[in-house]
């Protein structure tokens, strides 16, 4: 078998704070939503052991401060295609509370580490599965990425200007919103059930399911005829002039979200617009209103508008870049983002009063903790 151990593992990288302190998680190495879920669990205090294939150790982006999705974890390398390595993983599973994996349906079963194999070793185990299409259905075995998953749910088709193509919302809606976050929700719920019943279970987290679930409010509005099944004409897609983005004199932008009447009045007053605030929802007035907003916001720079609206109820904020966001006074005061070794990254979220969570150390080198994990978990290291 191939088991790689590298120097650098200190055996103490687990986060001992947070509400999940004492929970052991085995994460089978993958990309995107699976590692994000593992990072979130680690931030919450779980001891997360990521199991990677041997070849990943040579990839330049593996480990270190820039490998944010793998912070707070310990790293083991096993060649799970070899029977002895799969057997070693099952020994780790016996001491784990959770296993998460992001392979296509059937892969872990063929490796001998599927739900049946793992639950036979540890009946209390929560077996979390992260896929795009789910474990069944016509597309279950097909390849895909965030953009194709959210396309099928209707989410992608609803985002963008009325006269333009759908706009890709990074990979926040699918991979991380509908995927990784829902995997964590499922894992936490299953852990609660296991504590009550003594029985673990399989969590089938599919990006298409999670993304569809995120659209609950939108589908409700559609059913009440409060949403038009088109882009750029609705309340939250920029279709309403007082919930939209406007360009400023310096070519930057501000975001306006003055939906409620009193917030809209504040917006109109601070801008000094010659419009009747009581006509806020008079759609015949909207083309005129939008042009007035376009003209007025073009008169000053983004930062000048930000200074004017700071702390008011007009619901206007500057549109910041990723690098600017960390320096904003509100985010800086809360520590929502922090810098480690020159890498801007998010702090742990959400926050807890009694069991505060924190981000763990930077991701170790791949395989750095192999021997230490086997020792600490009381499993014989396979020679």
Short mmCIF file of C-alpha atoms in Angstrom, two decimals:
data_model
loop_
_atom_site.label_atom_id
_atom_site.label_comp_id
_atom_site.label_asym_id
_atom_site.label_seq_id
_atom_site.Cartn_x
_atom_site.Cartn_y
_atom_site.Cartn_z
CA UNK A 1 0.00 0.00 0.00
CA UNK A 2 1.04 3.66 -0.29
CA UNK A 3 0.97 5.67 2.91
CA UNK A 4 2.93 8.90 2.80
CA UNK A 5 4.09 10.67 5.95
CA UNK A 6 5.80 14.04 5.76
CA UNK A 7 7.54 16.11 8.37
CA UNK A 8 5.71 19.03 9.89
CA UNK A 9 2.72 17.40 11.62
CA UNK A 10 2.56 18.57 15.22
CA UNK A 11 -0.46 16.49 16.22
CA UNK A 12 -2.06 19.59 17.73
CA UNK A 13 -3.77 21.33 14.85
CA UNK A 14 -7.31 20.45 15.91
CA UNK A 15 -9.46 23.34 17.10
CA UNK A 16 -10.22 22.61 20.75
CA UNK A 17 -12.69 25.50 20.99
CA UNK A 18 -16.15 25.80 19.49
CA UNK A 19 -19.44 23.93 19.83
CA UNK A 20 -18.17 20.88 17.92
CA UNK A 21 -15.08 20.34 20.07
CA UNK A 22 -14.55 16.60 20.48
CA UNK A 23 -16.28 15.72 17.20
CA UNK A 24 -14.08 13.75 14.80
CA UNK A 25 -14.54 14.16 11.05
CA UNK A 26 -12.90 12.25 8.21
CA UNK A 27 -12.97 14.21 4.96
CA UNK A 28 -12.11 12.40 1.75
CA UNK A 29 -10.18 14.92 -0.32
CA UNK A 30 -12.04 16.73 -3.08
CA UNK A 31 -12.61 20.24 -4.40
CA UNK A 32 -15.06 23.06 -3.75
CA UNK A 33 -18.07 22.37 -1.54
CA UNK A 34 -16.65 19.32 0.27
CA UNK A 35 -13.52 21.09 1.54
CA UNK A 36 -15.63 24.14 2.38
CA UNK A 37 -17.90 21.97 4.53
CA UNK A 38 -14.84 20.50 6.20
CA UNK A 39 -13.44 23.97 6.87
CA UNK A 40 -16.73 25.08 8.40
CA UNK A 41 -16.83 22.03 10.66
CA UNK A 42 -13.21 22.66 11.67
CA UNK A 43 -13.99 26.32 12.40
CA UNK A 44 -16.78 25.10 14.67
CA UNK A 45 -14.31 23.06 16.67
CA UNK A 46 -14.40 19.62 15.07
CA UNK A 47 -11.18 17.68 14.54
CA UNK A 48 -11.15 17.28 10.76
CA UNK A 49 -8.75 14.84 9.13
CA UNK A 50 -8.51 15.26 5.38
CA UNK A 51 -7.49 12.14 3.46
CA UNK A 52 -5.79 12.89 0.15
CA UNK A 53 -4.44 10.80 -2.68
CA UNK A 54 -0.63 10.51 -2.96
CA UNK A 55 -0.37 12.67 -6.09
CA UNK A 56 -1.84 15.75 -4.46
CA UNK A 57 1.25 16.20 -2.32
CA UNK A 58 3.07 17.47 -5.41
CA UNK A 59 0.47 20.08 -6.38
CA UNK A 60 1.69 23.66 -5.82
CA UNK A 61 -1.59 24.91 -4.27
CA UNK A 62 -1.77 22.21 -1.59
CA UNK A 63 -1.22 23.33 2.00
CA UNK A 64 -0.09 26.63 3.43
CA UNK A 65 -1.84 29.92 4.21
CA UNK A 66 -3.38 30.30 0.75
CA UNK A 67 -5.13 26.92 1.04
CA UNK A 68 -7.95 28.54 3.03
CA UNK A 69 -10.51 25.76 2.53
CA UNK A 70 -8.20 23.33 4.30
CA UNK A 71 -7.27 25.46 7.29
CA UNK A 72 -7.73 23.91 10.71
CA UNK A 73 -7.49 20.37 9.36
CA UNK A 74 -4.96 17.58 9.71
CA UNK A 75 -3.65 15.90 6.61
CA UNK A 76 -3.31 12.19 5.85
CA UNK A 77 -2.33 10.61 2.56
CA UNK A 78 -3.72 7.19 1.62
CA UNK A 79 -3.98 5.51 -1.74
CA UNK A 80 -7.56 4.33 -1.36
CA UNK A 81 -7.35 2.29 -4.55
CA UNK A 82 -5.22 -0.16 -2.63
CA UNK A 83 -7.02 -2.60 -0.36
CA UNK A 84 -4.70 -2.05 2.60
CA UNK A 85 -5.24 1.70 2.48
CA UNK A 86 -9.00 1.29 2.34
CA UNK A 87 -8.78 -1.01 5.35
CA UNK A 88 -6.74 1.62 7.19
CA UNK A 89 -9.40 4.22 6.44
CA UNK A 90 -12.09 1.96 7.87
CA UNK A 91 -10.07 1.77 11.09
CA UNK A 92 -10.13 5.56 11.29
CA UNK A 93 -13.87 5.50 10.62
CA UNK A 94 -14.37 3.37 13.70
CA UNK A 95 -13.22 6.33 15.82
CA UNK A 96 -14.98 9.03 13.76
CA UNK A 97 -18.33 10.74 14.19
CA UNK A 98 -18.61 11.95 10.60
CA UNK A 99 -17.26 11.07 7.16
CA UNK A 100 -17.77 13.42 4.22
CA UNK A 101 -16.98 12.64 0.60
CA UNK A 102 -17.57 14.31 -2.75
CA UNK A 103 -17.06 11.58 -5.34
CA UNK A 104 -19.51 10.58 -8.03
CA UNK A 105 -22.15 8.06 -6.95
CA UNK A 106 -20.76 4.56 -6.59
CA UNK A 107 -17.07 5.46 -6.31
CA UNK A 108 -16.68 4.86 -2.57
CA UNK A 109 -18.72 1.66 -2.86
CA UNK A 110 -16.25 0.34 -5.45
CA UNK A 111 -13.37 1.25 -3.15
CA UNK A 112 -14.94 -0.68 -0.28
CA UNK A 113 -15.48 2.44 1.84
CA UNK A 114 -19.10 3.19 0.98
CA UNK A 115 -21.90 3.78 3.49
CA UNK A 116 -22.57 0.06 3.99
CA UNK A 117 -18.90 -0.65 4.73
CA UNK A 118 -18.46 2.31 7.07
CA UNK A 119 -21.73 1.97 8.98
CA UNK A 120 -20.98 -1.71 9.53
CA UNK A 121 -17.82 -0.61 11.34
CA UNK A 122 -19.43 2.33 13.13
CA UNK A 123 -23.26 2.28 13.36
CA UNK A 124 -23.31 5.82 14.84
CA UNK A 125 -21.41 7.32 11.89
CA UNK A 126 -22.88 10.20 9.90
CA UNK A 127 -21.90 9.59 6.27
CA UNK A 128 -22.14 12.86 4.33
CA UNK A 129 -22.18 12.74 0.54
CA UNK A 130 -21.63 15.88 -1.54
CA UNK A 131 -22.52 15.80 -5.23
CA UNK A 132 -23.92 18.15 -7.82
CA UNK A 133 -26.80 16.04 -9.13
CA UNK A 134 -27.42 13.76 -6.13
CA UNK A 135 -27.08 10.03 -5.61
CA UNK A 136 -29.85 9.15 -8.07
CA UNK A 137 -31.74 10.57 -11.03
CA UNK A 138 -31.01 10.64 -14.78
CA UNK A 139 -27.96 12.89 -14.41
CA UNK A 140 -26.50 11.34 -11.25
CA UNK A 141 -23.47 9.88 -13.03
CA UNK A 142 -22.83 12.89 -15.29
CA UNK A 143 -20.09 15.46 -14.81
CA UNK A 144 -21.01 19.01 -13.91
CA UNK A 145 -19.97 22.18 -12.16
CA UNK A 146 -21.64 24.94 -10.15
CA UNK A 147 -22.79 26.76 -13.28
CA UNK A 148 -24.55 23.73 -14.75
CA UNK A 149 -26.22 22.80 -11.46
CA UNK A 150 -27.68 26.25 -10.82
CA UNK A 151 -28.69 26.48 -14.49
CA UNK A 152 -31.01 23.51 -14.12
CA UNK A 153 -32.69 24.84 -10.97
CA UNK A 154 -33.75 28.15 -12.53
CA UNK A 155 -31.44 30.18 -10.28
CA UNK A 156 -28.99 31.12 -13.01
CA UNK A 157 -31.76 32.07 -15.42
CA UNK A 158 -33.17 34.51 -12.87
CA UNK A 159 -29.95 36.49 -12.39
CA UNK A 160 -28.94 39.27 -14.74
CA UNK A 161 -30.20 42.31 -16.64
CA UNK A 162 -33.43 42.17 -18.57
CA UNK A 163 -31.66 42.83 -21.87
CA UNK A 164 -28.65 40.61 -21.26
CA UNK A 165 -27.64 36.99 -20.66
CA UNK A 166 -27.75 35.31 -17.25
CA UNK A 167 -24.92 36.48 -14.98
CA UNK A 168 -22.80 33.96 -13.12
CA UNK A 169 -22.89 34.70 -9.34
CA UNK A 170 -19.37 33.33 -8.80
CA UNK A 171 -19.83 29.81 -7.40
CA UNK A 172 -21.53 31.05 -4.25
CA UNK A 173 -25.09 29.95 -5.03
CA UNK A 174 -24.33 26.37 -6.04
CA UNK A 175 -21.05 25.07 -4.65
CA UNK A 176 -21.06 26.87 -1.34
CA UNK A 177 -24.65 28.00 -0.70
CA UNK A 178 -26.63 25.08 -2.09
CA UNK A 179 -23.80 22.59 -1.64
CA UNK A 180 -21.33 22.92 1.23
CA UNK A 181 -23.68 24.75 3.60
CA UNK A 182 -26.44 22.18 3.11
CA UNK A 183 -23.98 19.35 3.66
CA UNK A 184 -23.07 20.89 7.02
CA UNK A 185 -26.73 21.42 7.91
CA UNK A 186 -27.42 17.78 7.11
CA UNK A 187 -24.40 16.55 9.06
CA UNK A 188 -25.34 18.56 12.15
CA UNK A 189 -28.95 17.36 12.02
CA UNK A 190 -27.82 13.75 11.62
CA UNK A 191 -25.38 14.12 14.52
CA UNK A 192 -28.27 15.31 16.68
CA UNK A 193 -30.34 12.31 15.64
CA UNK A 194 -27.44 9.93 16.28
CA UNK A 195 -26.98 11.33 19.78
CA UNK A 196 -30.66 10.65 20.43
CA UNK A 197 -31.05 7.25 18.74
CA UNK A 198 -27.54 5.81 18.65
CA UNK A 199 -27.87 5.29 14.88
CA UNK A 200 -26.01 7.09 12.15
CA UNK A 201 -27.24 7.61 8.61
CA UNK A 202 -26.35 8.79 5.11
CA UNK A 203 -26.76 12.47 4.21
CA UNK A 204 -27.32 12.97 0.47
CA UNK A 205 -26.43 16.63 -0.12
CA UNK A 206 -26.92 17.59 -3.77
CA UNK A 207 -26.22 21.06 -5.09
CA UNK A 208 -29.38 20.98 -7.20
CA UNK A 209 -31.44 20.21 -4.10
CA UNK A 210 -29.83 22.89 -1.97
CA UNK A 211 -30.04 25.54 -4.68
CA UNK A 212 -33.71 24.74 -5.28
CA UNK A 213 -34.27 25.03 -1.53
CA UNK A 214 -32.61 28.47 -1.51
CA UNK A 215 -35.23 29.54 -4.07
CA UNK A 216 -38.13 28.87 -1.66
CA UNK A 217 -38.98 32.55 -1.25
CA UNK A 218 -38.69 33.19 -4.99
CA UNK A 219 -41.01 30.30 -5.84
CA UNK A 220 -43.46 31.60 -3.23
CA UNK A 221 -43.46 35.02 -4.89
CA UNK A 222 -43.88 33.38 -8.29
CA UNK A 223 -46.95 31.49 -7.03
CA UNK A 224 -48.46 34.75 -5.70
CA UNK A 225 -47.82 36.59 -8.97
CA UNK A 226 -45.30 38.77 -7.14
CA UNK A 227 -42.47 37.55 -9.37
CA UNK A 228 -42.24 37.53 -13.15
CA UNK A 229 -40.36 34.57 -14.61
CA UNK A 230 -37.97 36.89 -16.43
CA UNK A 231 -34.62 38.49 -15.59
CA UNK A 232 -34.11 42.02 -14.42
CA UNK A 233 -37.73 43.03 -13.81
CA UNK A 234 -38.27 41.88 -10.23
CA UNK A 235 -37.72 43.07 -6.68
CA UNK A 236 -34.38 41.43 -5.98
CA UNK A 237 -32.84 41.23 -9.46
CA UNK A 238 -32.34 44.93 -10.11
CA UNK A 239 -35.72 45.39 -11.76
CA UNK A 240 -36.96 47.83 -9.15
CA UNK A 241 -35.10 51.17 -9.36
CA UNK A 242 -34.75 51.52 -5.58
CA UNK A 243 -33.14 48.06 -5.29
CA UNK A 244 -30.35 48.22 -7.83
CA UNK A 245 -26.70 49.12 -8.49
CA UNK A 246 -25.70 52.53 -9.86
CA UNK A 247 -22.46 53.80 -11.36
CA UNK A 248 -20.73 56.73 -9.74
CA UNK A 249 -18.64 59.55 -11.20
CA UNK A 250 -15.39 57.59 -10.84
CA UNK A 251 -16.69 54.51 -12.64
CA UNK A 252 -17.33 52.61 -9.42
CA UNK A 253 -20.70 51.63 -8.01
CA UNK A 254 -23.07 51.90 -5.07
CA UNK A 255 -25.75 49.41 -4.07
CA UNK A 256 -29.21 50.72 -3.22
CA UNK A 257 -31.72 48.63 -1.24
CA UNK A 258 -34.36 51.16 -0.12
CA UNK A 259 -37.35 48.81 -0.31
CA UNK A 260 -39.38 49.94 2.70
CA UNK A 261 -41.26 53.25 2.54
CA UNK A 262 -39.32 54.96 5.33
CA UNK A 263 -35.98 53.85 3.85
CA UNK A 264 -37.04 55.09 0.43
CA UNK A 265 -38.00 58.46 1.88
CA UNK A 266 -34.57 58.69 3.48
CA UNK A 267 -32.96 57.89 0.11
CA UNK A 268 -34.95 60.56 -1.70
CA UNK A 269 -34.24 63.16 0.99
CA UNK A 270 -30.49 62.53 1.14
CA UNK A 271 -30.20 62.58 -2.64
CA UNK A 272 -32.31 65.73 -2.87
CA UNK A 273 -34.40 64.21 -5.64
CA UNK A 274 -37.38 66.12 -6.97
CA UNK A 275 -39.70 63.11 -6.90
CA UNK A 276 -42.82 62.28 -4.94
CA UNK A 277 -41.88 59.60 -2.36
CA UNK A 278 -45.50 58.50 -2.19
CA UNK A 279 -45.20 57.25 -5.78
CA UNK A 280 -42.55 54.69 -4.83
CA UNK A 281 -44.59 51.74 -6.14
CA UNK A 282 -46.14 53.53 -9.11
CA UNK A 283 -44.53 51.55 -11.91
CA UNK A 284 -45.41 54.19 -14.50
CA UNK A 285 -43.08 56.46 -12.56
CA UNK A 286 -40.15 54.02 -12.48
CA UNK A 287 -38.45 54.88 -15.80
CA UNK A 288 -38.31 58.53 -14.71
CA UNK A 289 -37.11 57.55 -11.24
CA UNK A 290 -34.35 55.29 -12.56
CA UNK A 291 -33.05 58.01 -14.83
CA UNK A 292 -33.05 60.45 -11.94
CA UNK A 293 -31.06 58.00 -9.83
CA UNK A 294 -28.60 57.30 -12.65
CA UNK A 295 -28.03 61.01 -13.15
CA UNK A 296 -27.67 61.86 -9.47
CA UNK A 297 -25.26 59.04 -8.55
CA UNK A 298 -23.06 60.02 -11.50
CA UNK A 299 -22.48 63.40 -9.88
CA UNK A 300 -20.18 62.16 -7.10
CA UNK A 301 -17.60 59.45 -6.53
CA UNK A 302 -18.40 56.17 -4.82
CA UNK A 303 -16.56 57.15 -1.66
CA UNK A 304 -18.26 60.55 -1.52
CA UNK A 305 -21.64 58.83 -1.62
CA UNK A 306 -20.47 56.29 0.94
CA UNK A 307 -19.57 59.10 3.33
CA UNK A 308 -22.96 60.75 2.86
CA UNK A 309 -24.97 57.57 3.42
CA UNK A 310 -22.82 55.97 6.14
CA UNK A 311 -24.98 55.07 9.14
CA UNK A 312 -28.26 56.30 7.61
CA UNK A 313 -31.44 54.33 6.96
CA UNK A 314 -31.34 54.90 3.20
CA UNK A 315 -29.83 51.43 2.68
CA UNK A 316 -27.01 52.52 0.40
CA UNK A 317 -23.55 50.96 0.51
CA UNK A 318 -20.41 51.22 -1.61
CA UNK A 319 -19.68 48.22 -3.82
CA UNK A 320 -16.25 47.16 -2.60
CA UNK A 321 -13.68 44.90 -4.19
CA UNK A 322 -12.55 41.77 -2.39
CA UNK A 323 -9.34 43.46 -1.28
CA UNK A 324 -11.15 46.61 -0.15
CA UNK A 325 -13.67 44.69 1.96
CA UNK A 326 -11.19 43.66 4.66
CA UNK A 327 -10.36 47.32 5.39
CA UNK A 328 -13.95 48.52 5.78
CA UNK A 329 -14.40 49.80 9.36
CA UNK A 330 -17.46 47.65 10.07
CA UNK A 331 -15.92 44.38 8.87
CA UNK A 332 -12.60 45.31 10.48
CA UNK A 333 -14.24 46.03 13.84
CA UNK A 334 -16.09 42.73 13.81
CA UNK A 335 -13.11 40.86 12.41
CA UNK A 336 -15.29 39.36 9.69
CA UNK A 337 -12.18 39.08 7.53
CA UNK A 338 -8.61 38.74 8.72
CA UNK A 339 -5.18 38.50 7.16
CA UNK A 340 -2.83 35.60 7.80
CA UNK A 341 0.55 35.54 6.09
CA UNK A 342 -0.74 38.06 3.56
CA UNK A 343 -3.87 36.04 2.75
CA UNK A 344 -7.25 37.70 3.32
CA UNK A 345 -9.78 35.13 4.53
CA UNK A 346 -13.06 34.92 6.43
CA UNK A 347 -13.26 34.51 10.17
CA UNK A 348 -15.28 31.66 11.64
CA UNK A 349 -19.05 32.09 11.38
CA UNK A 350 -21.54 32.15 12.96
CA UNK A 351 -20.58 33.34 16.46
CA UNK A 352 -21.38 31.66 19.78
CA UNK A 353 -21.65 33.20 23.24
CA UNK A 354 -20.63 30.19 25.32
CA UNK A 355 -18.50 28.12 22.94
CA UNK A 356 -16.72 30.62 20.68
CA UNK A 357 -15.34 29.20 17.47
CA UNK A 358 -12.20 30.24 15.65
CA UNK A 359 -10.38 29.43 12.43
CA UNK A 360 -7.69 26.82 12.87
CA UNK A 361 -4.08 26.99 11.78
CA UNK A 362 -3.08 27.28 8.14
CA UNK A 363 -3.45 24.12 6.10
CA UNK A 364 -0.56 21.72 6.70
CA UNK A 365 1.51 20.20 3.95
CA UNK A 366 -0.30 17.27 2.37
CA UNK A 367 0.41 14.15 4.38
CA UNK A 368 2.09 16.04 7.23
CA UNK A 369 -0.07 14.46 9.93
CA UNK A 370 -0.37 10.89 8.68
CA UNK A 371 1.50 9.14 11.47
CA UNK A 372 0.28 11.54 14.16
CA UNK A 373 -3.37 10.98 13.28
CA UNK A 374 -3.02 7.21 13.37
CA UNK A 375 -1.28 7.48 16.72
CA UNK A 376 -3.75 9.95 18.24
CA UNK A 377 -6.78 8.01 17.04
CA UNK A 378 -5.40 4.76 18.45
CA UNK A 379 -5.08 3.05 15.08
CA UNK A 380 -2.06 0.98 14.10
CA UNK A 381 -0.05 2.70 11.40
CA UNK A 382 -0.01 0.39 8.37
CA UNK A 383 3.56 -0.29 7.33
#
